Amino acid sequence: MDGLTYRPCVGVMLVNAEGRVFVGRRIDNREGDFWQMPQGGVDPGEDLRAAALRELAEETGLTPDKVSIIGRMEEPIRYDLPEELMGKLWGGRYRGQEQVWFCARFTGEDADVRLDAHDPPEFCDWKWVEPEQLPELIVPFKKRVYRAVVEAFGALA
């Protein structure tokens, strides 16, 4: 891991009118029943808010007219990949991710969600969950991140 940097990334905690949070099951993780919020890499020079809206659209099919950004964490959160994934993700260039998280209010209808909006899709299924469930649903090495996101945005949900 020496010399490896963190991949710039954004994440979105998408909250519906009932205060529940969108999670998707990754299409490429068949080893467990893990669910995650939309997230992804930031392109060089890309505005973070724009990156969050782009990633949300790619992973859920939701256009900016169906969401409203209502919060942003002040500080990014870093996590390291576990040993078994080191060198396998992102061309082996990163030790983990540095994520800037946004909270967005969903203003559309469930029928607006289209997991096939991007080719290839990242999620094979989705659902709404209570915010406090999030740390139990994510892969173990991201639990600390999800606890921080819930703590930061809990009142907004």
Short mmCIF file of N, CA, C and O in Angstrom, two decimals, residues 47-142:
data_model
loop_
_atom_site.label_atom_id
_atom_site.label_comp_id
_atom_site.label_asym_id
_atom_site.label_seq_id
_atom_site.Cartn_x
_atom_site.Cartn_y
_atom_site.Cartn_z
N ASP A 47 -16.59 18.98 -10.81
CA ASP A 47 -17.20 19.54 -9.61
C ASP A 47 -17.81 18.39 -8.80
O ASP A 47 -18.45 17.49 -9.37
N LEU A 48 -17.63 18.39 -7.49
CA LEU A 48 -18.09 17.29 -6.66
C LEU A 48 -19.61 17.12 -6.67
O LEU A 48 -20.12 16.01 -6.73
N ARG A 49 -20.33 18.22 -6.62
CA ARG A 49 -21.80 18.15 -6.67
C ARG A 49 -22.25 17.56 -8.01
O ARG A 49 -23.14 16.71 -8.06
N ALA A 50 -21.63 18.01 -9.09
CA ALA A 50 -21.96 17.49 -10.41
C ALA A 50 -21.63 16.00 -10.49
O ALA A 50 -22.39 15.21 -11.08
N ALA A 51 -20.51 15.59 -9.88
CA ALA A 51 -20.13 14.18 -9.88
C ALA A 51 -21.17 13.34 -9.12
O ALA A 51 -21.53 12.24 -9.54
N ALA A 52 -21.65 13.87 -8.00
CA ALA A 52 -22.67 13.16 -7.21
C ALA A 52 -23.94 12.98 -8.02
O ALA A 52 -24.52 11.88 -8.04
N LEU A 53 -24.38 14.02 -8.70
CA LEU A 53 -25.59 13.92 -9.52
C LEU A 53 -25.38 12.98 -10.72
O LEU A 53 -26.27 12.22 -11.08
N ARG A 54 -24.19 13.00 -11.29
CA ARG A 54 -23.88 12.10 -12.41
C ARG A 54 -23.90 10.65 -11.95
O ARG A 54 -24.52 9.79 -12.59
N GLU A 55 -23.22 10.36 -10.84
CA GLU A 55 -23.18 8.99 -10.33
C GLU A 55 -24.58 8.51 -9.96
O GLU A 55 -24.94 7.37 -10.24
N LEU A 56 -25.37 9.38 -9.35
CA LEU A 56 -26.74 9.01 -9.00
C LEU A 56 -27.54 8.67 -10.25
O LEU A 56 -28.25 7.67 -10.29
N ALA A 57 -27.40 9.48 -11.29
CA ALA A 57 -28.11 9.22 -12.54
C ALA A 57 -27.64 7.91 -13.18
O ALA A 57 -28.46 7.11 -13.67
N GLU A 58 -26.33 7.67 -13.19
CA GLU A 58 -25.80 6.44 -13.79
C GLU A 58 -26.28 5.19 -13.07
O GLU A 58 -26.60 4.19 -13.70
N GLU A 59 -26.33 5.24 -11.75
CA GLU A 59 -26.64 4.04 -10.98
C GLU A 59 -28.12 3.83 -10.73
O GLU A 59 -28.54 2.69 -10.47
N THR A 60 -28.92 4.91 -10.81
CA THR A 60 -30.35 4.78 -10.49
C THR A 60 -31.26 5.25 -11.61
O THR A 60 -32.47 5.02 -11.54
N GLY A 61 -30.71 5.93 -12.60
CA GLY A 61 -31.54 6.47 -13.67
C GLY A 61 -32.26 7.75 -13.28
O GLY A 61 -33.03 8.30 -14.07
N LEU A 62 -32.01 8.25 -12.07
CA LEU A 62 -32.71 9.45 -11.60
C LEU A 62 -32.03 10.71 -12.12
O LEU A 62 -30.84 10.93 -11.89
N THR A 63 -32.78 11.53 -12.80
CA THR A 63 -32.29 12.79 -13.34
C THR A 63 -32.35 13.87 -12.27
O THR A 63 -33.09 13.73 -11.28
N PRO A 64 -31.57 14.95 -12.44
CA PRO A 64 -31.53 16.00 -11.41
C PRO A 64 -32.89 16.61 -11.06
O PRO A 64 -33.04 17.14 -9.96
N ASP A 65 -33.87 16.52 -11.94
CA ASP A 65 -35.19 17.06 -11.60
C ASP A 65 -35.96 16.18 -10.63
O ASP A 65 -37.02 16.58 -10.13
N LYS A 66 -35.44 14.99 -10.31
CA LYS A 66 -36.09 14.07 -9.38
C LYS A 66 -35.43 14.06 -8.01
O LYS A 66 -35.86 13.33 -7.11
N VAL A 67 -34.37 14.88 -7.84
CA VAL A 67 -33.65 14.93 -6.56
C VAL A 67 -33.27 16.37 -6.25
O VAL A 67 -33.17 17.21 -7.13
N SER A 68 -33.07 16.61 -4.98
CA SER A 68 -32.61 17.92 -4.53
C SER A 68 -31.51 17.70 -3.49
O SER A 68 -31.74 17.04 -2.47
N ILE A 69 -30.33 18.24 -3.74
CA ILE A 69 -29.23 18.13 -2.77
C ILE A 69 -29.57 18.99 -1.56
O ILE A 69 -29.84 20.17 -1.68
N ILE A 70 -29.55 18.35 -0.37
CA ILE A 70 -29.93 19.07 0.85
C ILE A 70 -28.81 19.11 1.88
O ILE A 70 -28.97 19.73 2.93
N GLY A 71 -27.69 18.46 1.59
CA GLY A 71 -26.59 18.48 2.55
C GLY A 71 -25.31 17.94 1.94
O GLY A 71 -25.33 17.23 0.93
N ARG A 72 -24.20 18.31 2.57
CA ARG A 72 -22.88 17.82 2.17
C ARG A 72 -22.03 17.72 3.42
O ARG A 72 -22.01 18.62 4.26
N MET A 73 -21.30 16.61 3.55
CA MET A 73 -20.39 16.47 4.69
C MET A 73 -19.23 17.43 4.51
O MET A 73 -18.74 17.63 3.40
N GLU A 74 -18.82 18.03 5.60
CA GLU A 74 -17.73 19.01 5.56
C GLU A 74 -16.40 18.39 5.17
O GLU A 74 -15.64 18.96 4.41
N GLU A 75 -16.11 17.22 5.72
CA GLU A 75 -14.83 16.57 5.49
C GLU A 75 -15.03 15.26 4.74
O GLU A 75 -15.99 14.54 5.00
N PRO A 76 -14.10 14.93 3.85
CA PRO A 76 -14.18 13.63 3.19
C PRO A 76 -13.86 12.50 4.16
O PRO A 76 -13.23 12.72 5.20
N ILE A 77 -14.31 11.30 3.81
CA ILE A 77 -14.05 10.11 4.62
C ILE A 77 -13.20 9.17 3.78
O ILE A 77 -13.51 8.90 2.62
N ARG A 78 -12.13 8.67 4.39
CA ARG A 78 -11.26 7.72 3.70
C ARG A 78 -11.49 6.31 4.26
O ARG A 78 -11.74 6.15 5.45
N TYR A 79 -11.34 5.33 3.38
CA TYR A 79 -11.26 3.95 3.84
C TYR A 79 -10.25 3.21 2.99
O TYR A 79 -10.03 3.54 1.83
N ASP A 80 -9.62 2.22 3.60
CA ASP A 80 -8.66 1.36 2.92
C ASP A 80 -9.36 0.08 2.47
O ASP A 80 -10.23 -0.44 3.18
N LEU A 81 -8.95 -0.41 1.32
CA LEU A 81 -9.44 -1.70 0.85
C LEU A 81 -8.86 -2.81 1.73
O LEU A 81 -7.74 -2.69 2.22
N PRO A 82 -9.62 -3.89 1.90
CA PRO A 82 -9.02 -5.02 2.61
C PRO A 82 -7.93 -5.66 1.77
O PRO A 82 -7.90 -5.51 0.54
N GLU A 83 -7.04 -6.35 2.43
CA GLU A 83 -5.88 -6.97 1.78
C GLU A 83 -6.27 -7.78 0.54
O GLU A 83 -5.60 -7.69 -0.49
N GLU A 84 -7.35 -8.56 0.61
CA GLU A 84 -7.72 -9.44 -0.50
C GLU A 84 -8.20 -8.69 -1.75
O GLU A 84 -8.23 -9.24 -2.85
N LEU A 85 -8.56 -7.42 -1.60
CA LEU A 85 -8.99 -6.62 -2.76
C LEU A 85 -7.90 -5.67 -3.26
O LEU A 85 -8.03 -5.10 -4.35
N MET A 86 -6.86 -5.53 -2.46
CA MET A 86 -5.77 -4.63 -2.84
C MET A 86 -5.16 -5.09 -4.17
O MET A 86 -4.86 -6.26 -4.35
N GLY A 87 -5.04 -4.16 -5.10
CA GLY A 87 -4.46 -4.47 -6.39
C GLY A 87 -5.43 -5.04 -7.40
O GLY A 87 -5.09 -5.22 -8.57
N LYS A 88 -6.67 -5.32 -6.98
CA LYS A 88 -7.67 -5.90 -7.88
C LYS A 88 -8.67 -4.87 -8.40
O LYS A 88 -9.22 -5.04 -9.47
N LEU A 89 -8.93 -3.84 -7.63
CA LEU A 89 -9.89 -2.82 -8.03
C LEU A 89 -9.17 -1.59 -8.59
O LEU A 89 -8.06 -1.29 -8.17
N TRP A 90 -9.82 -0.93 -9.50
CA TRP A 90 -9.33 0.35 -10.06
C TRP A 90 -7.92 0.23 -10.61
O TRP A 90 -7.09 1.14 -10.45
N GLY A 91 -7.64 -0.88 -11.25
CA GLY A 91 -6.34 -1.08 -11.87
C GLY A 91 -5.18 -1.16 -10.89
O GLY A 91 -4.03 -0.99 -11.27
N GLY A 92 -5.48 -1.40 -9.60
CA GLY A 92 -4.43 -1.52 -8.60
C GLY A 92 -3.75 -0.21 -8.24
O GLY A 92 -2.72 -0.22 -7.60
N ARG A 93 -4.33 0.92 -8.66
CA ARG A 93 -3.68 2.22 -8.44
C ARG A 93 -3.98 2.87 -7.10
O ARG A 93 -3.33 3.83 -6.72
N TYR A 94 -5.01 2.36 -6.39
CA TYR A 94 -5.44 3.04 -5.16
C TYR A 94 -5.48 2.08 -3.98
O TYR A 94 -5.79 0.91 -4.12
N ARG A 95 -5.24 2.64 -2.80
CA ARG A 95 -5.30 1.87 -1.56
C ARG A 95 -6.71 1.84 -0.98
O ARG A 95 -7.02 1.06 -0.08
N GLY A 96 -7.56 2.77 -1.47
CA GLY A 96 -8.93 2.89 -0.99
C GLY A 96 -9.56 4.09 -1.64
O GLY A 96 -9.11 4.55 -2.70
N GLN A 97 -10.58 4.61 -0.99
CA GLN A 97 -11.27 5.78 -1.54
C GLN A 97 -11.33 6.91 -0.51
O GLN A 97 -11.37 6.67 0.69
N GLU A 98 -11.35 8.13 -1.04
CA GLU A 98 -11.63 9.31 -0.25
C GLU A 98 -12.95 9.84 -0.77
O GLU A 98 -13.03 10.31 -1.91
N GLN A 99 -13.98 9.72 0.06
CA GLN A 99 -15.34 10.02 -0.37
C GLN A 99 -15.87 11.31 0.23
O GLN A 99 -15.73 11.54 1.42
N VAL A 100 -16.51 12.10 -0.63
CA VAL A 100 -17.28 13.26 -0.18
C VAL A 100 -18.75 12.86 -0.32
O VAL A 100 -19.20 12.49 -1.41
N TRP A 101 -19.48 12.92 0.79
CA TRP A 101 -20.87 12.47 0.79
C TRP A 101 -21.86 13.62 0.74
O TRP A 101 -21.67 14.65 1.38
N PHE A 102 -22.91 13.41 -0.04
CA PHE A 102 -24.02 14.35 -0.17
C PHE A 102 -25.30 13.67 0.30
O PHE A 102 -25.42 12.45 0.20
N CYS A 103 -26.22 14.47 0.78
CA CYS A 103 -27.56 13.98 1.10
C CYS A 103 -28.51 14.63 0.10
O CYS A 103 -28.42 15.84 -0.16
N ALA A 104 -29.38 13.82 -0.47
CA ALA A 104 -30.33 14.33 -1.46
C ALA A 104 -31.73 13.85 -1.12
O ALA A 104 -31.93 12.72 -0.65
N ARG A 105 -32.70 14.71 -1.35
CA ARG A 105 -34.11 14.37 -1.15
C ARG A 105 -34.67 13.88 -2.48
O ARG A 105 -34.52 14.53 -3.51
N PHE A 106 -35.30 12.71 -2.47
CA PHE A 106 -35.93 12.14 -3.66
C PHE A 106 -37.31 12.77 -3.82
O PHE A 106 -38.13 12.73 -2.92
N THR A 107 -37.55 13.37 -4.98
CA THR A 107 -38.82 14.06 -5.23
C THR A 107 -39.66 13.37 -6.30
O THR A 107 -40.72 13.87 -6.66
N GLY A 108 -39.18 12.25 -6.80
CA GLY A 108 -39.89 11.55 -7.86
C GLY A 108 -40.76 10.42 -7.32
O GLY A 108 -41.12 10.40 -6.15
N GLU A 109 -41.05 9.48 -8.22
CA GLU A 109 -41.83 8.29 -7.89
C GLU A 109 -40.90 7.08 -8.00
O GLU A 109 -39.94 7.10 -8.75
N ASP A 110 -41.23 6.02 -7.28
CA ASP A 110 -40.40 4.81 -7.35
C ASP A 110 -40.23 4.32 -8.78
O ASP A 110 -39.18 3.79 -9.14
N ALA A 111 -41.24 4.52 -9.61
CA ALA A 111 -41.18 4.08 -11.01
C ALA A 111 -40.10 4.83 -11.80
O ALA A 111 -39.70 4.38 -12.88
N ASP A 112 -39.60 5.97 -11.27
CA ASP A 112 -38.54 6.72 -11.94
C ASP A 112 -37.18 6.03 -11.82
O ASP A 112 -36.25 6.35 -12.58
N VAL A 113 -37.03 5.12 -10.87
CA VAL A 113 -35.76 4.42 -10.68
C VAL A 113 -35.58 3.42 -11.82
O VAL A 113 -36.45 2.58 -12.07
N ARG A 114 -34.45 3.54 -12.50
CA ARG A 114 -34.11 2.65 -13.61
C ARG A 114 -32.68 2.17 -13.44
O ARG A 114 -31.74 2.89 -13.75
N LEU A 115 -32.53 0.96 -12.94
CA LEU A 115 -31.20 0.42 -12.70
C LEU A 115 -30.44 0.15 -13.99
O LEU A 115 -29.21 0.04 -13.99
N ASP A 116 -31.15 0.06 -15.10
CA ASP A 116 -30.53 -0.21 -16.40
C ASP A 116 -30.18 1.06 -17.16
O ASP A 116 -29.87 1.01 -18.35
N ALA A 117 -30.17 2.20 -16.49
CA ALA A 117 -29.89 3.48 -17.16
C ALA A 117 -28.46 3.55 -17.67
O ALA A 117 -28.17 4.29 -18.59
N HIS A 118 -27.57 2.82 -17.07
CA HIS A 118 -26.16 2.82 -17.46
C HIS A 118 -25.79 1.42 -17.92
O HIS A 118 -26.27 0.42 -17.39
N ASP A 119 -24.94 1.34 -18.93
CA ASP A 119 -24.51 0.05 -19.43
C ASP A 119 -23.02 -0.12 -19.18
O ASP A 119 -22.23 0.65 -19.74
N PRO A 120 -22.59 -1.03 -18.34
CA PRO A 120 -23.43 -2.01 -17.65
C PRO A 120 -24.02 -1.44 -16.36
O PRO A 120 -23.46 -0.52 -15.76
N PRO A 121 -25.14 -1.99 -15.91
CA PRO A 121 -25.71 -1.53 -14.64
C PRO A 121 -24.83 -1.94 -13.46
O PRO A 121 -24.07 -2.91 -13.56
N GLU A 122 -24.92 -1.17 -12.38
CA GLU A 122 -24.13 -1.50 -11.18
C GLU A 122 -24.96 -2.26 -10.15
O GLU A 122 -24.41 -3.01 -9.36
N PHE A 123 -26.27 -2.03 -10.16
CA PHE A 123 -27.15 -2.68 -9.18
C PHE A 123 -28.09 -3.65 -9.89
O PHE A 123 -28.54 -3.40 -11.00
N CYS A 124 -28.41 -4.76 -9.20
CA CYS A 124 -29.37 -5.72 -9.73
C CYS A 124 -30.71 -5.63 -9.00
O CYS A 124 -31.70 -6.20 -9.46
N ASP A 125 -30.75 -4.92 -7.89
CA ASP A 125 -31.98 -4.78 -7.10
C ASP A 125 -31.83 -3.54 -6.24
O ASP A 125 -30.72 -3.06 -6.02
N TRP A 126 -32.94 -3.02 -5.74
CA TRP A 126 -32.89 -1.85 -4.87
C TRP A 126 -34.07 -1.87 -3.91
O TRP A 126 -35.05 -2.58 -4.14
N LYS A 127 -33.95 -1.06 -2.85
CA LYS A 127 -35.02 -0.94 -1.87
C LYS A 127 -34.79 0.30 -1.02
O LYS A 127 -33.72 0.91 -1.07
N TRP A 128 -35.81 0.68 -0.25
CA TRP A 128 -35.71 1.77 0.73
C TRP A 128 -35.53 1.14 2.10
O TRP A 128 -36.22 0.18 2.44
N VAL A 129 -34.60 1.69 2.91
CA VAL A 129 -34.34 1.17 4.25
C VAL A 129 -34.27 2.32 5.25
O VAL A 129 -34.06 3.48 4.87
N GLU A 130 -34.41 1.97 6.51
CA GLU A 130 -34.25 2.96 7.57
C GLU A 130 -32.77 3.34 7.66
O GLU A 130 -31.90 2.47 7.51
N PRO A 131 -32.45 4.61 7.91
CA PRO A 131 -31.04 5.04 7.96
C PRO A 131 -30.18 4.22 8.92
O PRO A 131 -29.04 3.88 8.60
N GLU A 132 -30.73 3.86 10.08
CA GLU A 132 -29.92 3.13 11.06
C GLU A 132 -29.57 1.71 10.59
O GLU A 132 -28.68 1.07 11.15
N GLN A 133 -30.23 1.20 9.56
CA GLN A 133 -29.92 -0.12 9.01
C GLN A 133 -28.67 -0.11 8.12
O GLN A 133 -28.08 -1.16 7.86
N LEU A 134 -28.29 1.06 7.63
CA LEU A 134 -27.23 1.14 6.62
C LEU A 134 -25.92 0.45 7.01
O LEU A 134 -25.37 -0.30 6.21
N PRO A 135 -25.38 0.67 8.21
CA PRO A 135 -24.10 0.01 8.54
C PRO A 135 -24.17 -1.52 8.53
O PRO A 135 -23.17 -2.18 8.28
N GLU A 136 -25.34 -2.08 8.76
CA GLU A 136 -25.47 -3.54 8.77
C GLU A 136 -25.58 -4.11 7.35
O GLU A 136 -25.35 -5.30 7.14
N LEU A 137 -25.91 -3.28 6.37
CA LEU A 137 -26.14 -3.75 5.01
C LEU A 137 -24.91 -3.69 4.11
O LEU A 137 -24.84 -4.38 3.10
N ILE A 138 -23.95 -2.87 4.47
CA ILE A 138 -22.79 -2.63 3.62
C ILE A 138 -21.69 -3.67 3.88
O ILE A 138 -21.66 -4.28 4.95
N VAL A 139 -20.78 -3.82 2.93
CA VAL A 139 -19.64 -4.72 3.14
C VAL A 139 -18.89 -4.27 4.40
O VAL A 139 -18.85 -3.08 4.72
N PRO A 140 -18.30 -5.23 5.13
CA PRO A 140 -17.70 -4.90 6.43
C PRO A 140 -16.67 -3.77 6.41
O PRO A 140 -16.65 -2.95 7.33
N PHE A 141 -15.85 -3.65 5.38
CA PHE A 141 -14.80 -2.63 5.41
C PHE A 141 -15.33 -1.21 5.19
O PHE A 141 -14.57 -0.26 5.33
N LYS A 142 -16.62 -1.06 4.89
CA LYS A 142 -17.20 0.28 4.75
C LYS A 142 -18.15 0.65 5.89
O LYS A 142 -18.76 1.72 5.86
#
